């Protein structure tokens, strides 16, 4: 065994321990087929990316990758996996904070079609093993259904209209945007069936509403919001200073109505008892810490899911809030280049997916084209 293979074998033994037991079974199976340690490490990287995305999207209740049960893979819907494809095509900045243990070159640019196809191929291999090759002590397959069998590996076959259809059912449009923001602040109280839940909501509703309103009024990534410091806010210009993908400095805008919620939160930020010199804009309280501390990304993801479910949109997530802003922007301001700058996209093609979300405009254009008099 070469030095490189020996090193990869050791890394494989260490890394696989952070995965669910069924991934360890898969690795043992691939070893029996003479797969190299380097190849298996590549599989694990792809699995880790997908599992952490599942946790971020609320598709599993597990908070540690190792604890994701087989049932959550069995229950995955085709639409969810298609959303993962969309995510890969965008390649967000916050993947470096949530999904990757170390920043990689691929985290600084959008993934190529070939890379996306490889990531999906890795998942197809795992799901095929779990549904068709592996069996438990009763001789039953680990998975009763294989959602990955329904996914096209060639991502170029997923058209912008197909991606748009997947997005449309899970986002807020027009008056739904303001209705949801109001629901977070006021309407959710009706779902607090205990005094403890009521007090918790009243404690955090200014903060939660401000975060939701900022994303919906500026299209920011959740990592950009939680990493904000007080000195990054330029209220008089409705701007937020931030470092975006590729370590680019930027100062995107937010709306006046979003500003109103931000100001209201800032006026009440002291209730979190921040330590002297604490610069984080958005804070959280913890029983183990005497002072308010910077809110964690997982906390935001969880409360957006909570509010979305109560609102009647269980698929709503922080990323879908960003989708909502982008779609509404193009609905009212048909300039994708302006939206590209606001969202921090490196490619206009990524921005253009939102142009297809509202197919009512396309339908009207078709009707105008075909409703002529002979």
GROMACS .gro file of C-alpha atoms in nm:
model
  374
    1UNK     CA    1   0.000   0.000   0.000
    2UNK     CA    2   0.137   0.340  -0.099
    3UNK     CA    3   0.176   0.624   0.149
    4UNK     CA    4  -0.121   0.803  -0.009
    5UNK     CA    5  -0.347   0.497   0.007
    6UNK     CA    6  -0.247   0.434   0.367
    7UNK     CA    7  -0.325   0.794   0.459
    8UNK     CA    8  -0.663   0.777   0.282
    9UNK     CA    9  -0.746   0.448   0.456
   10UNK     CA   10  -0.682   0.606   0.795
   11UNK     CA   11  -0.888   0.913   0.703
   12UNK     CA   12  -1.171   0.686   0.587
   13UNK     CA   13  -1.177   0.498   0.918
   14UNK     CA   14  -1.193   0.824   1.110
   15UNK     CA   15  -1.448   1.000   0.890
   16UNK     CA   16  -1.698   0.716   0.859
   17UNK     CA   17  -1.750   0.720   1.235
   18UNK     CA   18  -1.940   1.049   1.206
   19UNK     CA   19  -2.198   0.891   0.971
   20UNK     CA   20  -2.509   0.683   1.041
   21UNK     CA   21  -2.458   0.309   1.080
   22UNK     CA   22  -2.606   0.233   0.738
   23UNK     CA   23  -2.340   0.443   0.567
   24UNK     CA   24  -2.076   0.235   0.745
   25UNK     CA   25  -2.249  -0.074   0.604
   26UNK     CA   26  -2.236   0.082   0.259
   27UNK     CA   27  -1.865   0.156   0.292
   28UNK     CA   28  -1.797  -0.206   0.395
   29UNK     CA   29  -1.993  -0.322   0.091
   30UNK     CA   30  -1.794  -0.099  -0.143
   31UNK     CA   31  -1.469  -0.217   0.013
   32UNK     CA   32  -1.567  -0.573  -0.074
   33UNK     CA   33  -1.600  -0.456  -0.434
   34UNK     CA   34  -1.242  -0.322  -0.421
   35UNK     CA   35  -1.332   0.048  -0.415
   36UNK     CA   36  -1.028   0.253  -0.316
   37UNK     CA   37  -1.014   0.458   0.006
   38UNK     CA   38  -0.985   0.773  -0.206
   39UNK     CA   39  -1.305   0.688  -0.394
   40UNK     CA   40  -1.490   0.611  -0.071
   41UNK     CA   41  -1.378   0.940   0.083
   42UNK     CA   42  -1.531   1.113  -0.218
   43UNK     CA   43  -1.860   0.933  -0.154
   44UNK     CA   44  -1.855   1.040   0.210
   45UNK     CA   45  -1.802   1.405   0.116
   46UNK     CA   46  -2.106   1.389  -0.111
   47UNK     CA   47  -2.314   1.214   0.156
   48UNK     CA   48  -2.213   1.468   0.420
   49UNK     CA   49  -2.318   1.755   0.198
   50UNK     CA   50  -2.659   1.599   0.140
   51UNK     CA   51  -2.718   1.501   0.503
   52UNK     CA   52  -2.631   1.847   0.630
   53UNK     CA   53  -2.866   1.996   0.371
   54UNK     CA   54  -3.141   1.766   0.499
   55UNK     CA   55  -3.084   1.894   0.854
   56UNK     CA   56  -3.079   2.255   0.738
   57UNK     CA   57  -3.406   2.210   0.547
   58UNK     CA   58  -3.580   2.038   0.838
   59UNK     CA   59  -3.617   1.708   0.650
   60UNK     CA   60  -3.493   1.527   0.958
   61UNK     CA   61  -3.531   1.597   1.328
   62UNK     CA   62  -3.173   1.483   1.387
   63UNK     CA   63  -2.929   1.751   1.498
   64UNK     CA   64  -2.624   1.534   1.436
   65UNK     CA   65  -2.552   1.371   1.102
   66UNK     CA   66  -2.481   1.038   1.272
   67UNK     CA   67  -2.835   1.030   1.411
   68UNK     CA   68  -3.028   1.061   1.083
   69UNK     CA   69  -3.256   0.754   1.077
   70UNK     CA   70  -3.326   0.537   0.776
   71UNK     CA   71  -3.691   0.638   0.796
   72UNK     CA   72  -3.603   0.994   0.696
   73UNK     CA   73  -3.438   0.868   0.377
   74UNK     CA   74  -3.734   0.642   0.309
   75UNK     CA   75  -3.977   0.933   0.348
   76UNK     CA   76  -3.794   1.172   0.113
   77UNK     CA   77  -4.010   1.300  -0.171
   78UNK     CA   78  -3.895   1.352  -0.529
   79UNK     CA   79  -3.977   1.722  -0.497
   80UNK     CA   80  -3.738   1.753  -0.202
   81UNK     CA   81  -3.451   1.600  -0.395
   82UNK     CA   82  -3.524   1.832  -0.687
   83UNK     CA   83  -3.495   2.121  -0.440
   84UNK     CA   84  -3.153   1.984  -0.347
   85UNK     CA   85  -3.056   2.004  -0.714
   86UNK     CA   86  -3.160   2.368  -0.717
   87UNK     CA   87  -2.953   2.425  -0.405
   88UNK     CA   88  -2.646   2.273  -0.570
   89UNK     CA   89  -2.694   2.499  -0.869
   90UNK     CA   90  -2.688   2.804  -0.641
   91UNK     CA   91  -2.401   2.695  -0.413
   92UNK     CA   92  -2.465   2.932  -0.117
   93UNK     CA   93  -2.214   3.116   0.093
   94UNK     CA   94  -2.356   2.967   0.412
   95UNK     CA   95  -2.253   2.617   0.305
   96UNK     CA   96  -1.911   2.699   0.448
   97UNK     CA   97  -2.069   2.775   0.785
   98UNK     CA   98  -2.310   2.481   0.799
   99UNK     CA   99  -2.229   2.208   0.552
  100UNK     CA  100  -1.851   2.196   0.526
  101UNK     CA  101  -1.600   2.138   0.801
  102UNK     CA  102  -1.344   2.330   0.596
  103UNK     CA  103  -1.387   2.575   0.309
  104UNK     CA  104  -1.305   2.420  -0.027
  105UNK     CA  105  -1.247   2.566  -0.369
  106UNK     CA  106  -1.585   2.434  -0.481
  107UNK     CA  107  -1.752   2.637  -0.205
  108UNK     CA  108  -1.636   2.957  -0.371
  109UNK     CA  109  -1.805   2.901  -0.706
  110UNK     CA  110  -2.117   2.748  -0.844
  111UNK     CA  111  -2.098   2.378  -0.912
  112UNK     CA  112  -2.056   2.259  -1.269
  113UNK     CA  113  -2.312   2.023  -1.421
  114UNK     CA  114  -2.054   1.747  -1.402
  115UNK     CA  115  -1.998   1.801  -1.029
  116UNK     CA  116  -2.371   1.807  -0.959
  117UNK     CA  117  -2.419   1.488  -1.160
  118UNK     CA  118  -2.143   1.322  -0.957
  119UNK     CA  119  -2.304   1.423  -0.627
  120UNK     CA  120  -2.638   1.281  -0.738
  121UNK     CA  121  -2.468   0.966  -0.869
  122UNK     CA  122  -2.311   0.912  -0.525
  123UNK     CA  123  -2.655   0.934  -0.363
  124UNK     CA  124  -2.803   0.700  -0.622
  125UNK     CA  125  -2.537   0.445  -0.533
  126UNK     CA  126  -2.615   0.470  -0.160
  127UNK     CA  127  -2.992   0.453  -0.205
  128UNK     CA  128  -2.964   0.160  -0.447
  129UNK     CA  129  -2.757  -0.031  -0.193
  130UNK     CA  130  -3.004   0.042   0.087
  131UNK     CA  131  -3.313  -0.046  -0.118
  132UNK     CA  132  -3.193  -0.333  -0.338
  133UNK     CA  133  -2.875  -0.491  -0.202
  134UNK     CA  134  -2.871  -0.463   0.178
  135UNK     CA  135  -3.112  -0.649   0.405
  136UNK     CA  136  -3.184  -0.666   0.776
  137UNK     CA  137  -3.202  -0.973   0.999
  138UNK     CA  138  -3.550  -1.048   0.865
  139UNK     CA  139  -3.432  -1.040   0.507
  140UNK     CA  140  -3.605  -0.707   0.436
  141UNK     CA  141  -3.443  -0.420   0.248
  142UNK     CA  142  -3.330  -0.126   0.457
  143UNK     CA  143  -3.538   0.108   0.242
  144UNK     CA  144  -3.882   0.020   0.105
  145UNK     CA  145  -3.861   0.290  -0.164
  146UNK     CA  146  -3.577   0.453  -0.356
  147UNK     CA  147  -3.656   0.815  -0.432
  148UNK     CA  148  -3.321   0.857  -0.609
  149UNK     CA  149  -3.435   0.617  -0.882
  150UNK     CA  150  -3.676   0.891  -0.992
  151UNK     CA  151  -3.406   1.155  -1.029
  152UNK     CA  152  -3.234   1.222  -1.360
  153UNK     CA  153  -2.857   1.222  -1.319
  154UNK     CA  154  -2.809   1.459  -1.611
  155UNK     CA  155  -2.901   1.789  -1.447
  156UNK     CA  156  -2.922   1.960  -1.787
  157UNK     CA  157  -3.248   1.770  -1.838
  158UNK     CA  158  -3.407   1.975  -1.559
  159UNK     CA  159  -3.531   2.279  -1.746
  160UNK     CA  160  -3.573   2.626  -1.593
  161UNK     CA  161  -3.949   2.577  -1.608
  162UNK     CA  162  -3.921   2.247  -1.419
  163UNK     CA  163  -3.704   2.409  -1.153
  164UNK     CA  164  -3.949   2.697  -1.134
  165UNK     CA  165  -4.242   2.463  -1.079
  166UNK     CA  166  -4.057   2.303  -0.788
  167UNK     CA  167  -3.995   2.645  -0.632
  168UNK     CA  168  -4.340   2.797  -0.685
  169UNK     CA  169  -4.533   2.571  -0.449
  170UNK     CA  170  -4.307   2.654  -0.155
  171UNK     CA  171  -4.266   3.030  -0.166
  172UNK     CA  172  -4.459   3.340  -0.069
  173UNK     CA  173  -4.602   3.561  -0.343
  174UNK     CA  174  -4.761   3.908  -0.337
  175UNK     CA  175  -4.980   3.963  -0.029
  176UNK     CA  176  -4.860   3.634   0.123
  177UNK     CA  177  -4.529   3.803   0.203
  178UNK     CA  178  -4.679   4.068   0.430
  179UNK     CA  179  -4.932   3.819   0.568
  180UNK     CA  180  -4.655   3.585   0.676
  181UNK     CA  181  -4.451   3.862   0.838
  182UNK     CA  182  -4.760   3.976   1.030
  183UNK     CA  183  -4.830   3.615   1.124
  184UNK     CA  184  -4.482   3.575   1.273
  185UNK     CA  185  -4.533   3.884   1.486
  186UNK     CA  186  -4.898   3.855   1.583
  187UNK     CA  187  -5.077   3.551   1.442
  188UNK     CA  188  -4.854   3.283   1.588
  189UNK     CA  189  -4.969   3.375   1.938
  190UNK     CA  190  -5.289   3.180   1.868
  191UNK     CA  191  -5.078   2.864   1.833
  192UNK     CA  192  -4.912   2.908   2.173
  193UNK     CA  193  -5.124   2.675   2.383
  194UNK     CA  194  -4.928   2.719   2.707
  195UNK     CA  195  -4.818   3.020   2.908
  196UNK     CA  196  -4.456   2.914   2.859
  197UNK     CA  197  -4.491   2.914   2.480
  198UNK     CA  198  -4.662   3.252   2.491
  199UNK     CA  199  -4.382   3.405   2.697
  200UNK     CA  200  -4.119   3.253   2.471
  201UNK     CA  201  -4.287   3.396   2.162
  202UNK     CA  202  -4.334   3.741   2.316
  203UNK     CA  203  -3.965   3.739   2.416
  204UNK     CA  204  -3.845   3.662   2.063
  205UNK     CA  205  -4.107   3.792   1.821
  206UNK     CA  206  -3.935   4.126   1.755
  207UNK     CA  207  -3.614   3.943   1.667
  208UNK     CA  208  -3.779   3.667   1.465
  209UNK     CA  209  -3.996   3.910   1.270
  210UNK     CA  210  -3.699   4.136   1.194
  211UNK     CA  211  -3.496   3.844   1.058
  212UNK     CA  212  -3.784   3.717   0.844
  213UNK     CA  213  -3.863   4.069   0.720
  214UNK     CA  214  -3.499   4.138   0.626
  215UNK     CA  215  -3.472   3.820   0.420
  216UNK     CA  216  -3.806   3.885   0.251
  217UNK     CA  217  -3.725   4.249   0.183
  218UNK     CA  218  -3.366   4.202   0.069
  219UNK     CA  219  -3.314   3.842  -0.033
  220UNK     CA  220  -3.024   3.788   0.207
  221UNK     CA  221  -2.874   3.452   0.288
  222UNK     CA  222  -2.934   3.342   0.643
  223UNK     CA  223  -2.560   3.333   0.715
  224UNK     CA  224  -2.533   3.695   0.605
  225UNK     CA  225  -2.804   3.789   0.853
  226UNK     CA  226  -2.671   3.601   1.156
  227UNK     CA  227  -2.316   3.729   1.095
  228UNK     CA  228  -2.423   4.094   1.097
  229UNK     CA  229  -2.263   4.330   1.346
  230UNK     CA  230  -2.415   4.657   1.459
  231UNK     CA  231  -2.156   4.852   1.261
  232UNK     CA  232  -2.271   4.675   0.943
  233UNK     CA  233  -2.612   4.844   0.947
  234UNK     CA  234  -2.646   5.166   0.748
  235UNK     CA  235  -3.000   5.263   0.841
  236UNK     CA  236  -3.008   5.598   0.662
  237UNK     CA  237  -2.939   5.420   0.330
  238UNK     CA  238  -3.125   5.095   0.401
  239UNK     CA  239  -2.805   4.897   0.347
  240UNK     CA  240  -2.619   4.611   0.515
  241UNK     CA  241  -2.242   4.580   0.479
  242UNK     CA  242  -2.128   4.220   0.440
  243UNK     CA  243  -1.871   3.983   0.296
  244UNK     CA  244  -2.030   3.767   0.029
  245UNK     CA  245  -1.929   3.459  -0.167
  246UNK     CA  246  -1.575   3.480  -0.299
  247UNK     CA  247  -1.486   3.711  -0.008
  248UNK     CA  248  -1.637   4.005  -0.194
  249UNK     CA  249  -1.738   4.312   0.004
  250UNK     CA  250  -2.090   4.424  -0.068
  251UNK     CA  251  -2.363   4.652   0.066
  252UNK     CA  252  -2.701   4.531  -0.064
  253UNK     CA  253  -3.024   4.711   0.018
  254UNK     CA  254  -3.341   4.629   0.208
  255UNK     CA  255  -3.686   4.785   0.188
  256UNK     CA  256  -3.846   5.053   0.403
  257UNK     CA  257  -4.100   4.805   0.543
  258UNK     CA  258  -3.817   4.568   0.638
  259UNK     CA  259  -3.638   4.859   0.802
  260UNK     CA  260  -3.937   4.924   1.028
  261UNK     CA  261  -3.914   4.574   1.177
  262UNK     CA  262  -3.536   4.600   1.213
  263UNK     CA  263  -3.562   4.931   1.399
  264UNK     CA  264  -3.828   4.789   1.631
  265UNK     CA  265  -3.600   4.496   1.716
  266UNK     CA  266  -3.297   4.720   1.774
  267UNK     CA  267  -3.499   4.929   2.018
  268UNK     CA  268  -3.568   4.611   2.219
  269UNK     CA  269  -3.233   4.434   2.167
  270UNK     CA  270  -3.140   4.509   2.529
  271UNK     CA  271  -3.385   4.246   2.656
  272UNK     CA  272  -3.125   3.985   2.552
  273UNK     CA  273  -2.878   4.133   2.801
  274UNK     CA  274  -2.581   4.152   2.565
  275UNK     CA  275  -2.237   4.166   2.722
  276UNK     CA  276  -2.051   4.495   2.703
  277UNK     CA  277  -1.899   4.527   2.359
  278UNK     CA  278  -2.123   4.258   2.202
  279UNK     CA  279  -2.148   4.355   1.834
  280UNK     CA  280  -2.378   4.084   1.703
  281UNK     CA  281  -2.705   4.230   1.577
  282UNK     CA  282  -2.927   3.930   1.637
  283UNK     CA  283  -2.899   3.767   1.978
  284UNK     CA  284  -3.031   3.466   2.163
  285UNK     CA  285  -3.050   3.367   2.528
  286UNK     CA  286  -2.916   3.041   2.666
  287UNK     CA  287  -2.953   2.884   3.013
  288UNK     CA  288  -2.580   2.810   3.011
  289UNK     CA  289  -2.470   3.165   2.925
  290UNK     CA  290  -2.517   3.476   3.140
  291UNK     CA  291  -2.537   3.715   2.844
  292UNK     CA  292  -2.713   3.726   2.512
  293UNK     CA  293  -2.498   3.577   2.236
  294UNK     CA  294  -2.502   3.573   1.857
  295UNK     CA  295  -2.797   3.370   1.733
  296UNK     CA  296  -2.711   3.038   1.569
  297UNK     CA  297  -2.810   2.946   1.217
  298UNK     CA  298  -2.992   2.635   1.333
  299UNK     CA  299  -3.210   2.848   1.561
  300UNK     CA  300  -3.325   3.060   1.267
  301UNK     CA  301  -3.390   2.755   1.052
  302UNK     CA  302  -3.599   2.597   1.325
  303UNK     CA  303  -3.819   2.898   1.396
  304UNK     CA  304  -3.883   2.964   1.025
  305UNK     CA  305  -3.994   2.601   0.991
  306UNK     CA  306  -4.211   2.640   1.299
  307UNK     CA  307  -4.383   2.954   1.171
  308UNK     CA  308  -4.418   2.811   0.821
  309UNK     CA  309  -4.591   2.499   0.946
  310UNK     CA  310  -4.835   2.700   1.158
  311UNK     CA  311  -4.896   2.932   0.861
  312UNK     CA  312  -4.997   2.636   0.647
  313UNK     CA  313  -4.674   2.611   0.448
  314UNK     CA  314  -4.472   2.326   0.605
  315UNK     CA  315  -4.214   2.335   0.325
  316UNK     CA  316  -4.121   2.697   0.396
  317UNK     CA  317  -3.756   2.743   0.494
  318UNK     CA  318  -3.509   3.029   0.524
  319UNK     CA  319  -3.392   2.959   0.172
  320UNK     CA  320  -3.749   2.966   0.043
  321UNK     CA  321  -3.778   3.316   0.193
  322UNK     CA  322  -3.486   3.416  -0.029
  323UNK     CA  323  -3.663   3.254  -0.324
  324UNK     CA  324  -3.975   3.451  -0.235
  325UNK     CA  325  -3.790   3.782  -0.243
  326UNK     CA  326  -3.621   3.703  -0.575
  327UNK     CA  327  -3.943   3.598  -0.743
  328UNK     CA  328  -4.132   3.902  -0.619
  329UNK     CA  329  -3.849   4.132  -0.725
  330UNK     CA  330  -3.864   4.011  -1.084
  331UNK     CA  331  -4.243   4.028  -1.077
  332UNK     CA  332  -4.229   4.400  -0.998
  333UNK     CA  333  -3.888   4.492  -1.145
  334UNK     CA  334  -3.812   4.285  -1.457
  335UNK     CA  335  -3.438   4.347  -1.450
  336UNK     CA  336  -3.246   4.026  -1.371
  337UNK     CA  337  -2.913   4.210  -1.361
  338UNK     CA  338  -3.032   4.426  -1.072
  339UNK     CA  339  -3.152   4.113  -0.894
  340UNK     CA  340  -2.821   3.940  -0.963
  341UNK     CA  341  -2.637   4.223  -0.788
  342UNK     CA  342  -2.879   4.223  -0.494
  343UNK     CA  343  -2.856   3.846  -0.439
  344UNK     CA  344  -2.481   3.827  -0.491
  345UNK     CA  345  -2.500   3.569  -0.770
  346UNK     CA  346  -2.187   3.523  -0.979
  347UNK     CA  347  -2.384   3.397  -1.281
  348UNK     CA  348  -2.690   3.550  -1.443
  349UNK     CA  349  -2.816   3.196  -1.526
  350UNK     CA  350  -2.866   3.131  -1.155
  351UNK     CA  351  -3.072   3.449  -1.123
  352UNK     CA  352  -3.281   3.371  -1.429
  353UNK     CA  353  -3.443   3.067  -1.266
  354UNK     CA  354  -3.672   3.311  -1.084
  355UNK     CA  355  -3.796   3.453  -1.414
  356UNK     CA  356  -3.983   3.127  -1.472
  357UNK     CA  357  -4.142   3.084  -1.132
  358UNK     CA  358  -4.452   3.287  -1.207
  359UNK     CA  359  -4.576   3.117  -1.519
  360UNK     CA  360  -4.886   3.337  -1.530
  361UNK     CA  361  -4.684   3.595  -1.725
  362UNK     CA  362  -4.570   3.324  -1.967
  363UNK     CA  363  -4.929   3.205  -2.005
  364UNK     CA  364  -5.049   3.557  -2.081
  365UNK     CA  365  -4.772   3.602  -2.338
  366UNK     CA  366  -4.873   3.278  -2.509
  367UNK     CA  367  -5.237   3.386  -2.516
  368UNK     CA  368  -5.146   3.722  -2.668
  369UNK     CA  369  -4.937   3.547  -2.931
  370UNK     CA  370  -5.204   3.298  -3.032
  371UNK     CA  371  -5.523   3.508  -2.999
  372UNK     CA  372  -5.504   3.690  -3.330
  373UNK     CA  373  -5.774   3.735  -3.591
  374UNK     CA  374  -5.731   3.574  -3.928
   0.00000   0.00000   0.00000
